[in-house]
Short mmCIF file of C-alpha atoms in Angstrom, two decimals:
data_model
loop_
_atom_site.label_atom_id
_atom_site.label_comp_id
_atom_site.label_asym_id
_atom_site.label_seq_id
_atom_site.Cartn_x
_atom_site.Cartn_y
_atom_site.Cartn_z
CA UNK A 70 12.17 -20.97 -20.27
CA UNK A 71 9.90 -19.09 -22.00
CA UNK A 72 11.07 -15.71 -23.19
CA UNK A 73 8.40 -12.88 -22.80
CA UNK A 74 10.55 -10.38 -23.40
CA UNK A 75 13.37 -10.12 -26.27
CA UNK A 76 15.25 -7.54 -27.53
CA UNK A 77 18.59 -7.15 -29.88
CA UNK A 78 20.32 -4.60 -30.70
CA UNK A 79 17.29 -2.32 -29.32
CA UNK A 80 18.45 1.23 -30.02
CA UNK A 81 16.77 4.76 -30.00
CA UNK A 82 18.37 8.13 -31.39
CA UNK A 83 17.11 11.41 -30.87
CA UNK A 84 19.10 13.10 -33.21
CA UNK A 85 22.43 12.87 -32.17
CA UNK A 86 21.94 11.72 -28.88
CA UNK A 87 21.67 7.92 -28.38
CA UNK A 88 19.22 7.28 -25.11
CA UNK A 89 19.30 3.66 -25.66
CA UNK A 90 22.70 1.89 -27.66
CA UNK A 91 21.96 -1.43 -28.92
CA UNK A 92 19.95 -3.00 -25.77
CA UNK A 93 20.36 -6.59 -25.91
CA UNK A 94 18.49 -9.01 -23.04
CA UNK A 95 15.81 -11.59 -22.60
CA UNK A 96 13.21 -11.89 -19.88
CA UNK A 97 11.85 -15.25 -18.76
CA UNK A 98 8.32 -15.88 -18.41
CA UNK A 99 7.43 -15.67 -14.44
CA UNK A 100 10.79 -13.89 -13.67
CA UNK A 101 11.23 -11.00 -11.79
CA UNK A 102 13.71 -8.57 -13.82
CA UNK A 103 14.85 -5.46 -11.98
CA UNK A 104 15.80 -2.64 -14.44
CA UNK A 105 18.26 -0.27 -12.90
CA UNK A 106 20.17 2.84 -13.92
CA UNK A 107 21.19 6.39 -12.99
CA UNK A 108 18.87 9.42 -13.69
CA UNK A 109 18.95 9.76 -17.47
CA UNK A 110 20.72 6.50 -18.24
CA UNK A 111 18.00 5.63 -21.07
CA UNK A 112 15.79 3.60 -18.39
CA UNK A 113 12.53 5.56 -19.25
CA UNK A 114 13.22 5.23 -23.24
CA UNK A 115 13.86 1.59 -22.91
CA UNK A 116 10.42 1.17 -20.61
CA UNK A 117 8.34 3.59 -23.48
CA UNK A 118 9.52 1.32 -26.25
CA UNK A 119 8.98 -2.24 -24.82
CA UNK A 120 5.60 -0.95 -23.94
CA UNK A 121 4.64 0.20 -27.62
CA UNK A 122 4.73 3.72 -26.90
CA UNK A 123 7.87 4.74 -28.70
CA UNK A 124 9.24 3.60 -32.00
CA UNK A 125 12.93 2.35 -31.43
CA UNK A 126 15.30 3.67 -34.10
CA UNK A 127 16.71 0.07 -35.15
CA UNK A 128 17.54 -3.21 -33.57
CA UNK A 129 14.62 -5.60 -33.13
CA UNK A 130 12.70 -6.65 -29.54
CA UNK A 131 9.19 -8.53 -29.18
CA UNK A 132 7.21 -8.45 -25.90
CA UNK A 133 4.74 -11.02 -25.13
CA UNK A 134 5.69 -12.96 -28.56
CA UNK A 135 4.25 -9.23 -30.06
CA UNK A 136 6.84 -7.06 -32.62
CA UNK A 137 7.77 -3.82 -31.01
CA UNK A 138 7.65 -2.17 -34.60
CA UNK A 139 4.49 -3.28 -36.00
CA UNK A 140 2.38 -4.89 -33.13
CA UNK A 141 2.37 -2.05 -30.66
CA UNK A 142 -1.33 -2.44 -29.97
CA UNK A 143 -1.22 -6.09 -29.15
CA UNK A 144 1.63 -5.56 -26.83
CA UNK A 145 -0.70 -2.78 -25.26
CA UNK A 146 -2.92 -5.41 -24.53
CA UNK A 147 -0.89 -7.79 -23.60
CA UNK A 148 0.70 -5.87 -20.40
CA UNK A 149 0.39 -4.05 -17.40
CA UNK A 150 1.59 -1.00 -16.31
CA UNK A 151 2.02 1.32 -12.99
CA UNK A 152 3.92 4.03 -11.75
CA UNK A 153 3.87 6.48 -8.66
CA UNK A 154 3.03 9.34 -10.99
CA UNK A 155 0.13 7.80 -12.98
CA UNK A 156 -2.04 4.99 -11.25
CA UNK A 157 -5.47 5.68 -10.57
CA UNK A 158 -8.40 8.36 -10.92
CA UNK A 159 -8.76 9.45 -7.47
CA UNK A 160 -12.05 11.10 -7.99
CA UNK A 161 -13.51 7.63 -9.01
CA UNK A 162 -14.06 5.12 -5.85
CA UNK A 163 -12.11 1.87 -5.62
CA UNK A 164 -14.38 -0.41 -7.42
CA UNK A 165 -14.95 2.14 -10.45
CA UNK A 166 -11.19 2.21 -11.17
CA UNK A 167 -11.22 -1.69 -11.15
CA UNK A 168 -14.22 -1.64 -13.54
CA UNK A 169 -12.87 1.22 -15.82
CA UNK A 170 -9.46 -0.56 -16.27
CA UNK A 171 -11.08 -4.01 -16.41
CA UNK A 172 -13.61 -2.35 -19.19
CA UNK A 173 -10.36 -0.65 -21.25
CA UNK A 174 -8.75 -4.07 -21.74
CA UNK A 175 -12.32 -5.04 -23.02
CA UNK A 176 -13.19 -7.52 -20.04
CA UNK A 177 -16.87 -8.37 -19.92
CA UNK A 178 -19.16 -7.59 -17.54
CA UNK A 179 -19.51 -10.54 -15.50
CA UNK A 180 -15.98 -11.41 -15.41
CA UNK A 181 -15.32 -7.33 -14.29
CA UNK A 182 -17.80 -8.46 -11.02
CA UNK A 183 -15.99 -11.49 -10.24
CA UNK A 184 -13.27 -10.24 -10.63
CA UNK A 185 -13.48 -7.05 -8.80
CA UNK A 186 -15.13 -8.77 -5.53
CA UNK A 187 -11.61 -11.01 -5.76
CA UNK A 188 -9.81 -8.44 -5.82
CA UNK A 189 -11.53 -6.51 -3.04
CA UNK A 190 -10.85 -9.67 -1.06
CA UNK A 191 -7.45 -10.10 -2.25
CA UNK A 192 -6.25 -6.40 -0.92
CA UNK A 193 -9.16 -6.56 2.26
CA UNK A 194 -10.85 -3.21 0.67
CA UNK A 195 -14.19 -5.18 1.00
CA UNK A 196 -15.47 -2.37 3.14
CA UNK A 197 -13.84 0.41 1.04
CA UNK A 198 -15.39 -0.55 -2.39
CA UNK A 199 -17.42 2.42 -2.35
CA UNK A 200 -14.88 5.14 -1.26
CA UNK A 201 -13.14 7.24 -3.08
CA UNK A 202 -9.45 6.50 -4.34
CA UNK A 203 -8.34 10.18 -3.31
CA UNK A 204 -9.54 8.82 0.47
CA UNK A 205 -7.07 5.95 0.74
CA UNK A 206 -3.81 6.03 2.46
CA UNK A 207 -0.79 6.23 0.12
CA UNK A 208 0.15 2.12 0.62
CA UNK A 209 -3.09 0.87 -0.14
CA UNK A 210 -3.69 3.15 -3.25
CA UNK A 211 -0.29 1.69 -4.24
CA UNK A 212 -1.12 -1.97 -3.62
CA UNK A 213 -4.73 -1.38 -5.53
CA UNK A 214 -2.79 0.45 -8.57
CA UNK A 215 -0.61 -2.61 -8.48
CA UNK A 216 -3.78 -5.18 -8.73
CA UNK A 217 -5.59 -2.92 -11.46
CA UNK A 218 -2.56 -3.06 -13.51
CA UNK A 219 -2.70 -6.96 -13.60
CA UNK A 220 -6.58 -6.73 -13.59
CA UNK A 221 -6.65 -8.52 -17.13
CA UNK A 222 -4.18 -11.24 -16.63
CA UNK A 223 -1.31 -9.54 -18.78
CA UNK A 224 2.27 -11.61 -19.15
CA UNK A 225 4.17 -8.90 -18.28
CA UNK A 226 3.53 -6.31 -16.10
CA UNK A 227 6.00 -3.02 -15.87
CA UNK A 228 6.16 -0.93 -12.52
CA UNK A 229 8.01 2.29 -12.57
CA UNK A 230 9.02 3.42 -9.04
CA UNK A 231 6.15 1.49 -7.47
CA UNK A 232 7.18 2.17 -3.88
CA UNK A 233 7.93 5.50 -3.38
CA UNK A 234 7.08 7.09 -0.63
CA UNK A 235 5.39 4.62 1.73
CA UNK A 236 6.61 3.41 5.00
CA UNK A 237 9.19 0.04 5.22
CA UNK A 238 6.34 -1.93 6.35
CA UNK A 239 3.85 -1.05 3.63
CA UNK A 240 7.05 -1.03 1.17
CA UNK A 241 7.58 -4.87 1.80
CA UNK A 242 4.00 -6.05 1.64
CA UNK A 243 4.02 -4.41 -1.88
CA UNK A 244 6.47 -6.96 -2.79
CA UNK A 245 4.94 -9.53 -1.63
CA UNK A 246 2.03 -8.79 -3.81
CA UNK A 247 4.76 -8.64 -6.57
CA UNK A 248 5.82 -12.38 -5.28
CA UNK A 249 2.25 -13.72 -5.44
CA UNK A 250 2.04 -12.37 -8.98
CA UNK A 251 5.36 -13.95 -10.76
CA UNK A 252 4.41 -16.89 -8.68
CA UNK A 253 1.49 -16.98 -11.19
CA UNK A 254 3.54 -16.80 -13.91
CA UNK A 255 3.38 -13.14 -14.01
CA UNK A 256 6.56 -11.19 -15.35
CA UNK A 257 7.42 -8.19 -13.40
CA UNK A 258 9.44 -5.82 -15.27
CA UNK A 259 10.43 -3.15 -12.08
CA UNK A 260 12.42 0.11 -11.60
CA UNK A 261 13.55 1.27 -8.32
CA UNK A 262 15.44 3.71 -6.72
CA UNK A 263 15.68 1.43 -3.36
CA UNK A 264 18.56 -0.79 -3.51
CA UNK A 265 17.63 -3.38 -0.95
CA UNK A 266 14.71 -3.97 -3.71
CA UNK A 267 17.16 -4.75 -6.10
CA UNK A 268 18.24 -7.55 -4.45
CA UNK A 269 14.25 -8.68 -4.26
CA UNK A 270 15.23 -9.36 -8.33
CA UNK A 271 15.90 -12.73 -9.87
CA UNK A 272 17.84 -10.97 -12.34
CA UNK A 273 18.77 -7.17 -12.44
CA UNK A 274 20.29 -4.76 -15.46
CA UNK A 275 22.21 -1.41 -15.02
CA UNK A 276 22.07 1.01 -17.68
CA UNK A 277 25.13 3.40 -17.78
CA UNK A 278 24.97 5.97 -20.48
CA UNK A 279 22.47 4.32 -22.48
CA UNK A 280 23.97 0.95 -22.59
CA UNK A 281 23.08 -2.08 -20.24
CA UNK A 282 26.40 -2.31 -17.95
CA UNK A 283 25.68 -5.26 -15.92
CA UNK A 284 23.39 -7.75 -16.19
CA UNK A 285 23.10 -10.94 -13.98
CA UNK A 286 21.51 -12.20 -10.37
CA UNK A 287 21.96 -9.90 -7.32
CA UNK A 288 24.32 -12.84 -5.91
CA UNK A 289 26.86 -13.10 -9.02
CA UNK A 290 26.56 -9.68 -9.45
CA UNK A 291 27.84 -8.68 -5.96
CA UNK A 292 30.36 -12.03 -6.20
CA UNK A 293 31.91 -9.99 -9.84
CA UNK A 294 32.08 -6.31 -8.38
CA UNK A 295 33.55 -7.78 -4.83
CA UNK A 296 30.45 -5.72 -2.75
CA UNK A 297 28.54 -6.63 0.12
CA UNK A 298 25.54 -5.47 -1.56
CA UNK A 299 23.62 -3.88 -4.46
CA UNK A 300 24.12 -0.39 -3.38
CA UNK A 301 27.56 -1.05 -3.91
CA UNK A 302 27.35 -2.61 -7.10
CA UNK A 303 24.93 -0.04 -8.52
CA UNK A 304 27.46 3.04 -7.32
CA UNK A 305 30.72 1.51 -8.56
CA UNK A 306 28.60 1.22 -12.16
CA UNK A 307 26.90 4.62 -12.20
CA UNK A 308 29.63 6.63 -10.77
CA UNK A 309 31.39 6.37 -14.05
CA UNK A 310 28.51 7.75 -15.99
CA UNK A 311 29.85 10.56 -17.98
CA UNK A 312 26.20 11.40 -19.12
CA UNK A 313 24.59 11.98 -16.46
CA UNK A 314 21.80 14.20 -15.62
CA UNK A 315 23.39 15.82 -12.99
CA UNK B 138 15.15 24.67 26.03
CA UNK B 139 17.90 26.28 25.22
CA UNK B 140 18.03 29.44 24.27
CA UNK B 141 20.77 28.89 21.70
CA UNK B 142 18.52 26.52 19.80
CA UNK B 143 18.38 27.59 16.32
CA UNK B 144 14.71 26.00 15.93
CA UNK B 145 12.26 25.53 18.31
CA UNK B 146 8.63 23.83 18.38
CA UNK B 147 6.30 23.75 21.40
CA UNK B 148 3.48 21.67 20.91
CA UNK B 149 2.55 22.42 17.47
CA UNK B 150 -0.72 21.00 15.94
CA UNK B 151 -2.22 21.53 12.41
CA UNK B 152 -5.18 19.88 10.92
CA UNK B 153 -6.58 20.17 7.42
CA UNK B 154 -10.37 19.73 6.22
CA UNK B 155 -11.95 21.53 8.55
CA UNK B 156 -10.65 19.62 11.59
CA UNK B 157 -11.31 16.17 10.00
CA UNK B 158 -7.42 15.59 9.18
CA UNK B 159 -4.85 15.68 11.75
CA UNK B 160 -1.44 16.76 10.13
CA UNK B 161 0.30 16.63 13.00
CA UNK B 162 -0.03 16.30 16.61
CA UNK B 163 1.66 18.08 19.68
CA UNK B 164 5.37 18.24 17.66
CA UNK B 165 7.43 19.76 19.93
CA UNK B 166 11.73 19.51 19.09
CA UNK B 167 14.56 21.79 19.41
CA UNK B 168 17.27 21.99 16.72
CA UNK B 169 20.91 23.39 17.67
CA UNK B 170 22.84 26.02 15.74
CA UNK B 171 24.87 24.20 13.36
CA UNK B 172 23.16 21.10 13.54
CA UNK B 173 22.21 18.95 10.60
CA UNK B 174 18.59 17.64 12.11
CA UNK B 175 16.77 15.08 10.12
CA UNK B 176 13.09 14.28 9.60
CA UNK B 177 12.46 10.84 8.71
CA UNK B 178 9.16 9.27 7.76
CA UNK B 179 6.88 8.49 4.97
CA UNK B 180 4.81 10.30 2.78
CA UNK B 181 1.71 11.75 4.93
CA UNK B 182 4.05 12.19 8.14
CA UNK B 183 3.36 15.69 8.24
CA UNK B 184 7.17 16.37 7.10
CA UNK B 185 5.88 19.06 4.50
CA UNK B 186 3.41 20.45 7.02
CA UNK B 187 6.18 21.66 9.61
CA UNK B 188 8.42 22.69 6.93
CA UNK B 189 5.57 25.06 6.01
CA UNK B 190 5.05 26.32 9.66
CA UNK B 191 8.48 27.09 10.04
CA UNK B 192 8.90 28.72 6.86
CA UNK B 193 6.04 30.89 8.02
CA UNK B 194 4.03 29.96 4.77
CA UNK B 195 1.18 28.19 7.12
CA UNK B 196 0.18 28.97 10.72
CA UNK B 197 -0.31 26.20 12.97
CA UNK B 198 -3.61 25.91 14.73
CA UNK B 199 -2.20 25.83 18.03
CA UNK B 200 1.24 25.56 19.75
CA UNK B 201 4.56 27.99 19.02
CA UNK B 202 7.61 27.89 17.09
CA UNK B 203 10.55 29.89 16.47
CA UNK B 204 13.39 29.77 14.07
CA UNK B 205 16.74 32.00 15.17
CA UNK B 206 14.57 33.49 17.83
CA UNK B 207 12.29 34.89 15.94
CA UNK B 208 8.18 34.30 16.42
CA UNK B 209 7.32 32.28 12.95
CA UNK B 210 3.45 34.09 13.58
CA UNK B 211 4.71 37.51 14.74
CA UNK B 212 8.09 38.09 13.35
CA UNK B 213 7.75 36.33 9.70
CA UNK B 214 9.48 38.88 8.16
CA UNK B 215 12.71 38.39 9.95
CA UNK B 216 12.54 34.59 9.64
CA UNK B 217 11.71 35.18 5.49
CA UNK B 218 15.16 37.09 5.32
CA UNK B 219 17.43 34.64 7.45
CA UNK B 220 16.06 31.19 5.79
CA UNK B 221 16.42 29.31 3.14
CA UNK B 222 13.50 26.85 1.96
CA UNK B 223 13.99 24.36 -1.56
CA UNK B 224 10.49 22.79 -1.17
CA UNK B 225 9.75 18.96 -2.44
CA UNK B 226 7.78 20.49 -5.20
CA UNK B 227 10.09 22.38 -8.21
CA UNK B 228 9.27 26.02 -7.64
CA UNK B 229 11.66 28.27 -9.41
CA UNK B 230 10.91 30.08 -12.37
CA UNK B 231 10.58 27.49 -15.37
CA UNK B 232 10.80 30.13 -17.88
CA UNK B 233 14.09 32.00 -16.28
CA UNK B 234 17.23 30.30 -17.49
CA UNK B 235 19.58 28.79 -14.65
CA UNK B 236 21.29 32.47 -14.42
CA UNK B 237 18.39 34.51 -14.50
CA UNK B 238 16.70 32.50 -11.69
CA UNK B 239 19.73 32.69 -9.46
CA UNK B 240 19.93 36.50 -10.05
CA UNK B 241 16.18 36.96 -9.40
CA UNK B 242 16.74 35.36 -5.96
CA UNK B 243 19.87 37.37 -5.26
CA UNK B 244 18.02 40.68 -6.13
CA UNK B 245 14.61 39.75 -3.91
CA UNK B 246 17.28 39.33 -1.21
CA UNK B 247 18.98 42.91 -1.37
CA UNK B 248 22.14 40.93 -2.35
CA UNK B 249 24.28 39.85 -5.74
CA UNK B 250 25.54 36.28 -6.90
CA UNK B 251 29.19 37.69 -6.66
CA UNK B 252 28.81 38.51 -3.22
CA UNK B 253 28.01 35.32 -2.13
CA UNK B 254 29.74 33.11 -4.49
CA UNK B 255 31.83 31.17 -1.98
CA UNK B 256 28.77 29.55 -0.51
CA UNK B 257 27.50 27.84 -3.55
CA UNK B 258 30.32 28.09 -5.81
CA UNK B 259 30.69 23.99 -4.89
CA UNK B 260 27.22 23.47 -6.27
CA UNK B 261 26.72 26.26 -9.12
CA UNK B 262 30.18 24.95 -11.14
CA UNK B 263 28.38 21.51 -11.73
CA UNK B 264 25.53 23.28 -13.51
CA UNK B 265 27.18 26.62 -14.76
CA UNK B 266 28.07 25.24 -18.15
CA UNK B 267 24.08 25.32 -18.85
CA UNK B 268 23.56 28.60 -17.35
CA UNK B 269 21.75 30.07 -20.38
CA UNK B 270 18.96 27.16 -20.02
CA UNK B 271 15.31 27.62 -19.03
CA UNK B 272 14.89 25.88 -15.73
CA UNK B 273 11.93 23.91 -17.18
CA UNK B 274 14.49 22.43 -20.23
CA UNK B 275 16.58 20.79 -17.06
CA UNK B 276 16.81 17.15 -15.86
CA UNK B 277 15.51 16.62 -12.25
CA UNK B 278 19.11 16.50 -10.72
CA UNK B 279 20.04 20.07 -12.25
CA UNK B 280 16.96 21.05 -10.80
CA UNK B 281 17.72 20.21 -7.59
CA UNK B 282 21.24 21.75 -7.64
CA UNK B 283 20.18 25.12 -8.96
CA UNK B 284 17.19 25.20 -6.36
CA UNK B 285 19.77 24.69 -3.16
CA UNK B 286 21.77 27.37 -5.19
CA UNK B 287 18.65 29.68 -4.85
CA UNK B 288 17.80 28.69 -1.57
CA UNK B 289 21.48 29.37 -0.38
CA UNK B 290 21.79 32.69 -2.18
CA UNK B 291 21.42 35.35 0.39
CA UNK B 292 23.38 33.44 2.91
CA UNK B 293 20.80 32.26 5.11
CA UNK B 294 21.47 30.77 8.70
CA UNK B 295 18.80 28.05 8.69
CA UNK B 296 18.47 26.09 5.63
CA UNK B 297 15.20 24.08 4.97
CA UNK B 298 15.45 20.82 2.56
CA UNK B 299 12.10 19.23 1.97
CA UNK B 300 12.91 15.86 0.63
CA UNK B 301 15.56 17.23 -1.47
CA UNK B 302 16.90 13.24 -2.56
CA UNK B 303 13.68 11.89 -3.36
CA UNK B 304 13.38 10.21 -6.76
CA UNK B 305 17.32 10.78 -7.31
CA UNK B 306 19.46 7.59 -8.07
CA UNK B 307 22.14 6.31 -5.55
CA UNK B 308 25.25 8.30 -7.06
CA UNK B 309 23.43 11.77 -6.64
CA UNK B 310 22.26 11.43 -3.42
CA UNK B 311 25.52 10.69 -1.97
CA UNK B 312 26.76 14.27 -4.14
CA UNK B 313 23.78 15.82 -2.24
CA UNK B 314 24.68 14.34 1.05
CA UNK B 315 28.04 15.53 0.50
CA UNK B 316 27.14 18.99 -0.19
CA UNK B 317 25.03 18.94 3.08
CA UNK B 318 28.29 18.12 4.77
CA UNK B 319 30.58 21.22 3.87
CA UNK B 320 27.47 23.73 4.43
CA UNK B 321 26.81 22.31 7.52
CA UNK B 322 30.57 22.96 8.14
CA UNK B 323 30.22 26.86 7.41
CA UNK B 324 27.76 26.66 10.12
CA UNK B 325 24.34 26.78 8.51
CA UNK B 326 21.87 25.09 10.42
CA UNK B 327 20.05 22.53 8.62
CA UNK B 328 16.84 20.73 8.94
CA UNK B 329 16.22 18.08 6.15
CA UNK B 330 13.83 15.31 5.51
CA UNK B 331 13.60 12.44 3.77
CA UNK B 332 11.52 8.85 2.80
CA UNK B 333 14.95 6.90 2.54
CA UNK B 334 16.03 5.55 6.14
CA UNK B 335 19.94 4.91 5.39
CA UNK B 336 20.14 8.77 4.58
CA UNK B 337 19.17 9.04 8.86
CA UNK B 338 22.55 7.97 9.91
CA UNK B 339 24.06 11.07 8.06
CA UNK B 340 22.51 13.64 10.26
CA UNK B 341 23.55 14.87 13.88
CA UNK B 342 19.79 13.70 15.29
CA UNK B 343 16.93 12.53 13.68
CA UNK B 344 12.94 12.49 14.68
CA UNK B 345 11.38 9.65 13.19
CA UNK B 346 8.00 10.73 12.59
CA UNK B 347 4.62 8.92 11.26
CA UNK B 348 1.24 9.94 10.59
CA UNK B 349 2.02 13.28 12.52
CA UNK B 350 3.61 12.04 15.78
CA UNK B 351 6.93 11.66 16.60
CA UNK B 352 7.99 7.48 16.99
CA UNK B 353 11.37 8.93 18.66
CA UNK B 354 13.97 11.50 18.69
CA UNK B 355 17.78 11.30 19.18
CA UNK B 356 21.12 10.59 17.55
CA UNK B 357 21.13 7.76 14.79
CA UNK B 358 23.41 5.60 17.34
CA UNK B 359 21.23 6.04 20.15
CA UNK B 360 18.30 5.00 18.38
CA UNK B 361 19.74 2.15 17.28
CA UNK B 362 20.97 1.41 20.44
CA UNK B 363 17.87 1.23 21.67
CA UNK B 364 16.15 -1.38 20.01
CA UNK B 365 14.41 -3.56 22.40
CA UNK B 366 15.10 -7.30 21.35
CA UNK B 367 18.22 -9.32 19.69
CA UNK B 368 17.68 -9.02 15.94
CA UNK B 369 19.27 -11.55 13.42
CA UNK B 370 19.62 -11.90 9.90
CA UNK B 371 18.98 -14.87 8.19
CA UNK B 372 20.18 -15.89 4.71
CA UNK B 373 20.01 -18.92 2.40
CA UNK B 374 20.48 -20.15 -0.72
CA UNK B 375 16.54 -20.31 -1.20
CA UNK B 376 15.00 -16.99 0.10
CA UNK B 377 11.74 -16.55 -0.94
CA UNK B 378 11.32 -20.18 0.58
CA UNK B 379 12.95 -19.42 3.61
CA UNK B 380 11.26 -16.51 4.15
CA UNK B 381 7.70 -18.28 4.26
CA UNK B 382 8.84 -20.81 6.41
CA UNK B 383 10.33 -18.30 9.11
CA UNK B 384 6.97 -16.39 8.90
CA UNK B 385 5.12 -19.90 9.67
CA UNK B 386 7.37 -20.82 12.44
CA UNK B 387 5.76 -20.35 16.17
CA UNK B 388 8.48 -18.71 17.52
CA UNK B 389 8.99 -16.26 15.00
CA UNK B 390 8.22 -12.53 16.18
CA UNK B 391 8.51 -10.17 13.15
CA UNK B 392 10.28 -11.04 10.04
CA UNK B 393 10.98 -8.70 7.42
CA UNK B 394 13.28 -8.43 4.20
CA UNK B 395 16.55 -6.43 4.00
CA UNK B 396 18.16 -7.02 1.08
CA UNK B 397 19.42 -10.80 0.48
CA UNK B 398 18.56 -11.45 4.07
CA UNK B 399 15.77 -11.81 6.61
CA UNK B 400 15.70 -9.66 9.43
CA UNK B 401 13.99 -11.75 12.17
CA UNK B 402 13.47 -11.14 15.65
CA UNK B 403 11.86 -14.46 18.11
CA UNK B 404 10.52 -15.69 20.92
CA UNK B 405 13.10 -18.73 21.32
CA UNK B 406 16.80 -19.61 20.72
CA UNK B 407 18.87 -19.94 17.95
CA UNK B 408 19.59 -23.44 18.79
CA UNK B 409 15.74 -24.04 18.29
CA UNK B 410 15.20 -22.27 15.05
CA UNK B 411 17.94 -23.76 13.31
CA UNK B 412 16.19 -27.24 13.95
CA UNK B 413 13.27 -26.30 12.61
CA UNK B 414 14.70 -24.76 9.92
CA UNK B 415 16.34 -27.98 9.03
CA UNK B 416 13.48 -30.03 9.68
CA UNK B 417 11.97 -27.65 6.49
CA UNK B 418 15.35 -28.65 4.42
CA UNK B 419 16.83 -25.81 4.80
CA UNK B 420 20.32 -26.98 5.01
CA UNK B 421 22.61 -23.96 4.22
CA UNK B 422 20.97 -21.44 6.31
CA UNK B 423 23.26 -18.76 8.22
CA UNK B 424 22.02 -17.01 11.32
CA UNK B 425 23.90 -13.91 12.66
CA UNK B 426 22.89 -11.74 15.00
CA UNK B 427 22.91 -8.01 13.80
CA UNK B 428 23.05 -4.53 14.83
CA UNK B 429 19.78 -3.01 13.66
CA UNK B 430 19.59 -0.39 11.07
CA UNK B 431 17.09 2.92 11.17
CA UNK B 432 14.92 1.01 9.44
CA UNK B 433 14.43 -1.90 11.31
CA UNK B 434 14.17 0.75 14.61
CA UNK B 435 11.51 2.66 12.45
CA UNK B 436 9.57 -0.56 12.20
CA UNK B 437 9.54 -1.80 15.33
CA UNK B 438 8.50 1.56 16.42
CA UNK B 439 5.17 1.29 13.86
CA UNK B 440 4.27 -1.97 15.63
CA UNK B 441 4.04 -0.37 19.27
#
């Protein structure tokens, strides 16, 4: 399988504090990769390095074939990013948001028009094109934010707790979108606090105290830790954490 | 309604934007003294509106409510003295230290940290090593514990906790619920909201709430018992294909992924389903009749 994320002993120190300690892993094209960890384990630091937003202290890593030390601008053009906290502009309409993001990623006007229509059809938001995003229900916003984050057909999309706060049906519809994107070859790198969602990933890594404590398919992890579900696996690993943010 | 109820709401209504947006509609329920009661629902369900009305920070458009026998409109001063409130958004003083924040809230309520230390001890010892750190510099888990201490420092009769575990990892969530159990054991009435359906089982009673209306209100056990149909868990090695095929099957009523299983309800019998799935090439499917979870119940109630 083609590897779109490769890290080798990727490390980030802040003074004496080692936020990420020698992370080594690979993520394949089209894979749904769950990136879990307790609060304070180092997830956000790792994600920021992979997105080209934070320079690592040592080690090696490439994302979409580009080096995280020297080619961060190329990385930013090849990835999508969505988080629950930051996603869309509330005071722009649905189609303005699409146009804005597509424009930022350098898409041509003609291309943007076609893509906008496609996106509205796929999300069944045709009648809401001129609606301000602030007026949309949270579930619609999240689906739109996800679609916008992959509007420029990136190789990889990073999703930082994308499904917080929505009802259980909407949460599952969101995962349908993730599966469709992965099916089209987009690699999905996702963090979540919902442990049932960890089971929907092809592989899952669990960070504890700055290191990757476990990395495998959910089925293998459950077998290895003799657990019924991913929540128990996570609990076994994360409760040993010395450095937590509690 | 019983007189000894600690919290009573009768036909509470609230709209925003000059009536254009209904936050809660005709909400009535009561919470008994010493009960741990959960409001379970997604963002926009109206949970925070109810908290703000009950803590006398917001006036309802209609209906009445009381806390500890005091009316939320007439007796707001008494209510503010006998309740603790931990809002969903961190609301302590960022430029005060842990100890200063706690001291401040104790003083406002005319008490001292020493006087009620017993109540917060379990929680406070976990953050005490950092007591000289400013609140702005605390991590999420520490802020959460400090906010709980500040809400408890005047020994309230009723504790309101608005989404205390949102965005918190599994380990910290478990710890937090352990703390709530210990507080409940001391006789404090607790109204807590959460978007995590699995936390419902830790409450004495729950209200499932969506778009400003209560879908169901009872003990978790009774809500589960009232699930209307048979629920099956289907598993196979190819979970994604299984989901697509089950959804295409005409005998399928509903089908939702739950971890590595598909929770499914059918119009037809087990035998027929297995035959259909075999014809689709699923040879390793397991199908088990299961007890629904609160999340299954919530989904079923959304459908109606």
